[in-house]
mmCIF file of C-alpha atoms in Angstrom:
data_model
loop_
_atom_site.group_PDB
_atom_site.id
_atom_site.type_symbol
_atom_site.label_atom_id
_atom_site.label_comp_id
_atom_site.label_asym_id
_atom_site.label_seq_id
_atom_site.Cartn_x
_atom_site.Cartn_y
_atom_site.Cartn_z
ATOM 1 C CA MET A 27 0.000 0.000 0.000
ATOM 2 C CA THR A 28 1.358 3.391 -0.971
ATOM 3 C CA LYS A 29 1.750 6.229 1.470
ATOM 4 C CA LYS A 30 -0.091 9.540 1.117
ATOM 5 C CA LEU A 31 1.672 12.773 0.193
ATOM 6 C CA LEU A 32 -0.089 16.091 0.584
ATOM 7 C CA LEU A 33 1.390 18.492 -1.980
ATOM 8 C CA THR A 34 0.365 22.151 -2.040
ATOM 9 C CA GLY A 35 1.080 25.092 -4.301
ATOM 10 C CA PHE A 36 -0.142 28.664 -4.474
ATOM 11 C CA GLU A 37 -2.256 30.785 -6.767
ATOM 12 C CA PRO A 38 -0.667 33.763 -8.614
ATOM 13 C CA PHE A 39 0.293 36.731 -6.421
ATOM 14 C CA LEU A 40 1.828 40.226 -6.426
ATOM 15 C CA ASP A 41 3.237 40.959 -9.899
ATOM 16 C CA PHE A 42 3.459 37.256 -10.812
ATOM 17 C CA SER A 43 0.389 36.567 -12.949
ATOM 18 C CA ILE A 44 1.484 32.936 -13.330
ATOM 19 C CA ASN A 45 2.485 30.657 -10.478
ATOM 20 C CA PRO A 46 4.261 27.509 -11.712
ATOM 21 C CA THR A 47 3.563 25.717 -8.408
ATOM 22 C CA MET A 48 -0.125 25.798 -9.318
ATOM 23 C CA LYS A 49 0.437 23.927 -12.587
ATOM 24 C CA ILE A 50 2.830 21.427 -10.996
ATOM 25 C CA THR A 51 0.434 20.538 -8.192
ATOM 26 C CA GLU A 52 -2.457 20.170 -10.612
ATOM 27 C CA GLU A 53 -0.468 17.864 -12.904
ATOM 28 C CA LEU A 54 0.905 15.688 -10.086
ATOM 29 C CA ASN A 55 -2.451 15.247 -8.347
ATOM 30 C CA GLY A 56 -3.229 11.536 -8.187
ATOM 31 C CA ALA A 57 0.214 10.451 -9.392
ATOM 32 C CA THR A 58 2.095 7.605 -7.764
ATOM 33 C CA ILE A 59 5.751 8.555 -7.244
ATOM 34 C CA GLY A 60 8.005 6.139 -5.407
ATOM 35 C CA ASP A 61 6.144 4.937 -2.318
ATOM 36 C CA TYR A 62 3.682 7.829 -2.405
ATOM 37 C CA THR A 63 0.358 8.706 -3.975
ATOM 38 C CA VAL A 64 0.016 12.458 -4.351
ATOM 39 C CA THR A 65 -2.973 14.525 -3.296
ATOM 40 C CA SER A 66 -2.525 18.121 -4.428
ATOM 41 C CA HIS A 67 -4.240 21.387 -3.594
ATOM 42 C CA VAL A 68 -3.699 25.056 -4.442
ATOM 43 C CA LEU A 69 -3.718 27.418 -1.470
ATOM 44 C CA SER A 70 -4.915 31.011 -1.358
ATOM 45 C CA VAL A 71 -2.375 33.808 -1.108
ATOM 46 C CA ASP A 72 -4.198 35.080 1.942
ATOM 47 C CA PHE A 73 -2.694 35.255 5.437
ATOM 48 C CA HIS A 74 -6.103 34.674 7.005
ATOM 49 C CA LYS A 75 -6.918 31.602 4.905
ATOM 50 C CA ALA A 76 -3.802 29.750 3.693
ATOM 51 C CA GLY A 77 -2.768 28.231 7.024
ATOM 52 C CA LYS A 78 -6.323 27.216 7.861
ATOM 53 C CA GLN A 79 -6.719 25.646 4.430
ATOM 54 C CA LEU A 80 -3.546 23.601 4.921
ATOM 55 C CA LEU A 81 -4.528 22.391 8.397
ATOM 56 C CA GLN A 82 -7.965 21.411 7.145
ATOM 57 C CA LEU A 83 -6.350 19.426 4.318
ATOM 58 C CA ILE A 84 -4.103 17.642 6.815
ATOM 59 C CA ASP A 85 -7.140 16.671 8.891
ATOM 60 C CA GLU A 86 -9.095 15.538 5.833
ATOM 61 C CA THR A 87 -6.403 13.636 3.927
ATOM 62 C CA LYS A 88 -4.359 12.324 6.889
ATOM 63 C CA PRO A 89 -1.129 12.335 4.867
ATOM 64 C CA ASP A 90 2.113 10.561 5.722
ATOM 65 C CA THR A 91 4.195 13.508 4.467
ATOM 66 C CA ILE A 92 3.545 17.157 3.580
ATOM 67 C CA ILE A 93 5.423 19.148 0.942
ATOM 68 C CA SER A 94 4.393 22.715 0.178
ATOM 69 C CA LEU A 95 5.717 24.510 -2.882
ATOM 70 C CA GLY A 96 6.220 28.205 -3.489
ATOM 71 C CA LEU A 97 7.485 30.467 -6.242
ATOM 72 C CA ALA A 98 10.638 32.442 -5.502
ATOM 73 C CA GLY A 99 10.820 34.727 -8.515
ATOM 74 C CA GLY A 100 14.471 35.677 -8.933
ATOM 75 C CA ARG A 101 16.030 32.498 -7.560
ATOM 76 C CA PHE A 102 17.739 30.176 -10.015
ATOM 77 C CA LYS A 103 17.964 26.933 -8.025
ATOM 78 C CA ILE A 104 15.540 24.539 -6.396
ATOM 79 C CA ASN A 105 15.623 25.480 -2.708
ATOM 80 C CA PRO A 106 14.341 23.139 -0.014
ATOM 81 C CA GLU A 107 13.883 25.399 2.995
ATOM 82 C CA ARG A 108 15.637 24.651 6.278
ATOM 83 C CA ILE A 109 13.613 26.778 8.708
ATOM 84 C CA ALA A 110 10.358 28.678 9.114
ATOM 85 C CA VAL A 111 10.113 31.644 11.484
ATOM 86 C CA ASN A 112 7.185 32.692 13.663
ATOM 87 C CA VAL A 113 6.357 35.946 11.900
ATOM 88 C CA ASN A 114 4.191 37.331 9.129
ATOM 89 C CA ASP A 115 5.602 40.382 7.388
ATOM 90 C CA GLY A 116 5.950 41.738 3.884
ATOM 91 C CA PRO A 117 3.833 43.038 1.014
ATOM 92 C CA LYS A 118 0.062 42.803 0.704
ATOM 93 C CA ASP A 119 -1.540 39.430 0.111
ATOM 94 C CA ASN A 120 -4.186 38.943 -2.581
ATOM 95 C CA GLN A 121 -6.864 40.319 -0.250
ATOM 96 C CA GLY A 122 -4.927 43.500 0.481
ATOM 97 C CA HIS A 123 -3.764 42.536 3.970
ATOM 98 C CA LYS A 124 -0.246 43.757 4.742
ATOM 99 C CA PRO A 125 1.156 42.147 7.898
ATOM 100 C CA ASP A 126 3.631 44.070 10.008
ATOM 101 C CA ASN A 127 5.734 41.829 12.253
ATOM 102 C CA GLU A 128 2.739 39.670 13.193
ATOM 103 C CA VAL A 129 3.294 36.544 15.272
ATOM 104 C CA ILE A 130 1.852 33.394 13.686
ATOM 105 C CA TRP A 131 1.376 31.504 16.974
ATOM 106 C CA GLU A 132 1.828 33.312 20.290
ATOM 107 C CA VAL A 133 2.918 30.091 22.004
ATOM 108 C CA GLY A 134 5.068 28.917 19.092
ATOM 109 C CA ALA A 135 8.844 28.668 18.915
ATOM 110 C CA ASP A 136 10.729 31.484 17.178
ATOM 111 C CA GLY A 137 11.754 29.059 14.449
ATOM 112 C CA MET A 138 10.990 25.492 13.386
ATOM 113 C CA PHE A 139 13.130 23.251 11.189
ATOM 114 C CA SER A 140 11.951 21.265 8.193
ATOM 115 C CA THR A 141 11.518 17.568 8.885
ATOM 116 C CA LEU A 142 11.964 16.588 5.234
ATOM 117 C CA PRO A 143 15.216 14.948 4.031
ATOM 118 C CA ILE A 144 16.347 18.224 2.499
ATOM 119 C CA SER A 145 20.072 17.393 2.258
ATOM 120 C CA ARG A 146 19.342 14.189 0.372
ATOM 121 C CA MET A 147 16.898 16.023 -1.884
ATOM 122 C CA VAL A 148 19.613 18.494 -2.857
ATOM 123 C CA GLN A 149 22.111 15.695 -3.459
ATOM 124 C CA ASN A 150 19.675 13.809 -5.701
ATOM 125 C CA LEU A 151 18.725 16.915 -7.667
ATOM 126 C CA LYS A 152 22.358 17.740 -8.350
ATOM 127 C CA ALA A 153 23.109 14.124 -9.283
ATOM 128 C CA GLN A 154 20.426 14.376 -11.957
ATOM 129 C CA GLY A 155 21.752 17.633 -13.339
ATOM 130 C CA LEU A 156 19.429 20.107 -11.637
ATOM 131 C CA PRO A 157 20.864 23.063 -9.652
ATOM 132 C CA ALA A 158 19.771 22.908 -6.020
ATOM 133 C CA GLU A 159 20.756 24.262 -2.633
ATOM 134 C CA ILE A 160 19.291 24.335 0.865
ATOM 135 C CA SER A 161 17.903 27.775 1.655
ATOM 136 C CA ASN A 162 18.144 29.182 5.160
ATOM 137 C CA THR A 163 15.307 31.635 4.761
ATOM 138 C CA ALA A 164 11.781 31.075 3.554
ATOM 139 C CA GLY A 165 11.151 34.799 3.970
ATOM 140 C CA THR A 166 8.222 36.099 6.012
ATOM 141 C CA TYR A 167 5.491 35.971 3.380
ATOM 142 C CA LEU A 168 2.916 33.232 2.707
ATOM 143 C CA CYS A 169 5.513 30.526 1.973
ATOM 144 C CA ASN A 170 7.058 30.878 5.418
ATOM 145 C CA HIS A 171 3.584 31.161 6.943
ATOM 146 C CA VAL A 172 2.410 27.851 5.484
ATOM 147 C CA MET A 173 5.665 26.061 6.357
ATOM 148 C CA TYR A 174 5.465 27.264 9.966
ATOM 149 C CA GLN A 175 1.798 26.313 10.284
ATOM 150 C CA ALA A 176 2.484 22.740 9.128
ATOM 151 C CA LEU A 177 5.482 22.259 11.428
ATOM 152 C CA TYR A 178 3.742 23.806 14.433
ATOM 153 C CA TYR A 179 0.663 21.643 13.889
ATOM 154 C CA THR A 180 2.578 18.384 13.552
ATOM 155 C CA LYS A 181 4.687 19.091 16.633
ATOM 156 C CA LYS A 182 1.753 20.259 18.749
ATOM 157 C CA ASN A 183 -0.195 17.101 17.913
ATOM 158 C CA ASN A 184 2.805 14.757 18.263
ATOM 159 C CA LEU A 185 2.436 13.575 14.682
ATOM 160 C CA ASP A 186 5.274 11.596 13.140
ATOM 161 C CA LEU A 187 4.652 13.462 9.917
ATOM 162 C CA PRO A 188 7.587 14.848 7.888
ATOM 163 C CA ALA A 189 6.737 18.310 6.591
ATOM 164 C CA GLY A 190 8.501 21.163 4.885
ATOM 165 C CA PHE A 191 8.697 23.613 2.022
ATOM 166 C CA ILE A 192 10.428 23.848 -1.353
ATOM 167 C CA HIS A 193 10.913 27.084 -3.286
ATOM 168 C CA ILE A 194 11.204 26.913 -7.064
ATOM 169 C CA PRO A 195 12.336 29.413 -9.720
ATOM 170 C CA ALA A 196 10.012 30.963 -12.264
ATOM 171 C CA SER A 197 8.917 29.035 -15.321
ATOM 172 C CA HIS A 198 9.904 30.260 -18.802
ATOM 173 C CA GLU A 199 6.273 31.242 -19.348
ATOM 174 C CA LEU A 200 6.329 33.533 -16.323
ATOM 175 C CA ALA A 201 9.784 34.923 -17.078
ATOM 176 C CA ILE A 202 8.764 35.933 -20.599
ATOM 177 C CA GLU A 203 5.789 37.817 -19.214
ATOM 178 C CA HIS A 204 7.676 39.285 -16.248
ATOM 179 C CA GLY A 205 10.790 40.176 -18.200
ATOM 180 C CA LYS A 206 13.440 40.382 -15.476
ATOM 181 C CA ILE A 207 13.799 37.034 -13.689
ATOM 182 C CA PRO A 208 15.719 33.790 -14.344
ATOM 183 C CA SER A 209 13.653 30.753 -15.249
ATOM 184 C CA TRP A 210 13.450 27.009 -15.780
ATOM 185 C CA SER A 211 11.344 25.011 -18.187
ATOM 186 C CA HIS A 212 8.115 23.678 -16.746
ATOM 187 C CA ASP A 213 9.257 20.132 -17.456
ATOM 188 C CA ASP A 214 12.451 20.610 -15.414
ATOM 189 C CA LEU A 215 10.548 22.217 -12.539
ATOM 190 C CA LYS A 216 8.115 19.316 -12.478
ATOM 191 C CA ARG A 217 10.969 16.795 -12.750
ATOM 192 C CA ALA A 218 12.723 18.461 -9.802
ATOM 193 C CA ILE A 219 9.678 18.111 -7.584
ATOM 194 C CA THR A 220 9.249 14.504 -8.713
ATOM 195 C CA ILE A 221 12.861 13.814 -7.681
ATOM 196 C CA CYS A 222 12.241 15.385 -4.282
ATOM 197 C CA ILE A 223 9.192 13.160 -3.803
ATOM 198 C CA GLU A 224 11.142 10.086 -4.923
ATOM 199 C CA THR A 225 13.746 10.948 -2.292
ATOM 200 C CA LEU A 226 11.144 10.391 0.436
ATOM 201 C CA SER A 227 11.141 6.695 -0.420
ATOM 202 C CA GLU A 228 14.850 6.425 0.406
ATOM 203 C CA ALA A 229 14.306 7.280 4.068
#
């Protein structure tokens, strides 16, 4: 019997009218990769909704592992994130809310580390010719918010449930429209995430 992977992406946001994580999650929904069957969902770019949506999905799907994806327009490598911090800050979300040094959970730790095999993911990506590096900052926008929510929830509920976040570069489609950011082909972005999922089966 295969394990369950909850995979999330985000809708377009800010000046990015295309979000490649949305297409990747939609295409991988229902796929069997390694030991895992993927259930995918697209989250709102909304500080008041995204975390709640993710926690509801965890309760509904009861996954064995959680991977959330986010676009980091301007980066040129696949970046599994090492840590999420307990703060919301940054530009407006899609509903116009602009957080200013908000705490995500008052009783939460200042930072929480990914429980995914991020070092092995990077090694496997590089071995298959895809640039990758662990990132030590997921920022303070929705990507960090969702990563922190998942890690806080699993720890609070004593769930043996690996969870974490992976940032990806822009797709060529987005870069052409945007004009000033590096990009990867959609096929390579999707292949990179598939490799990361396959890595879970090595643990």
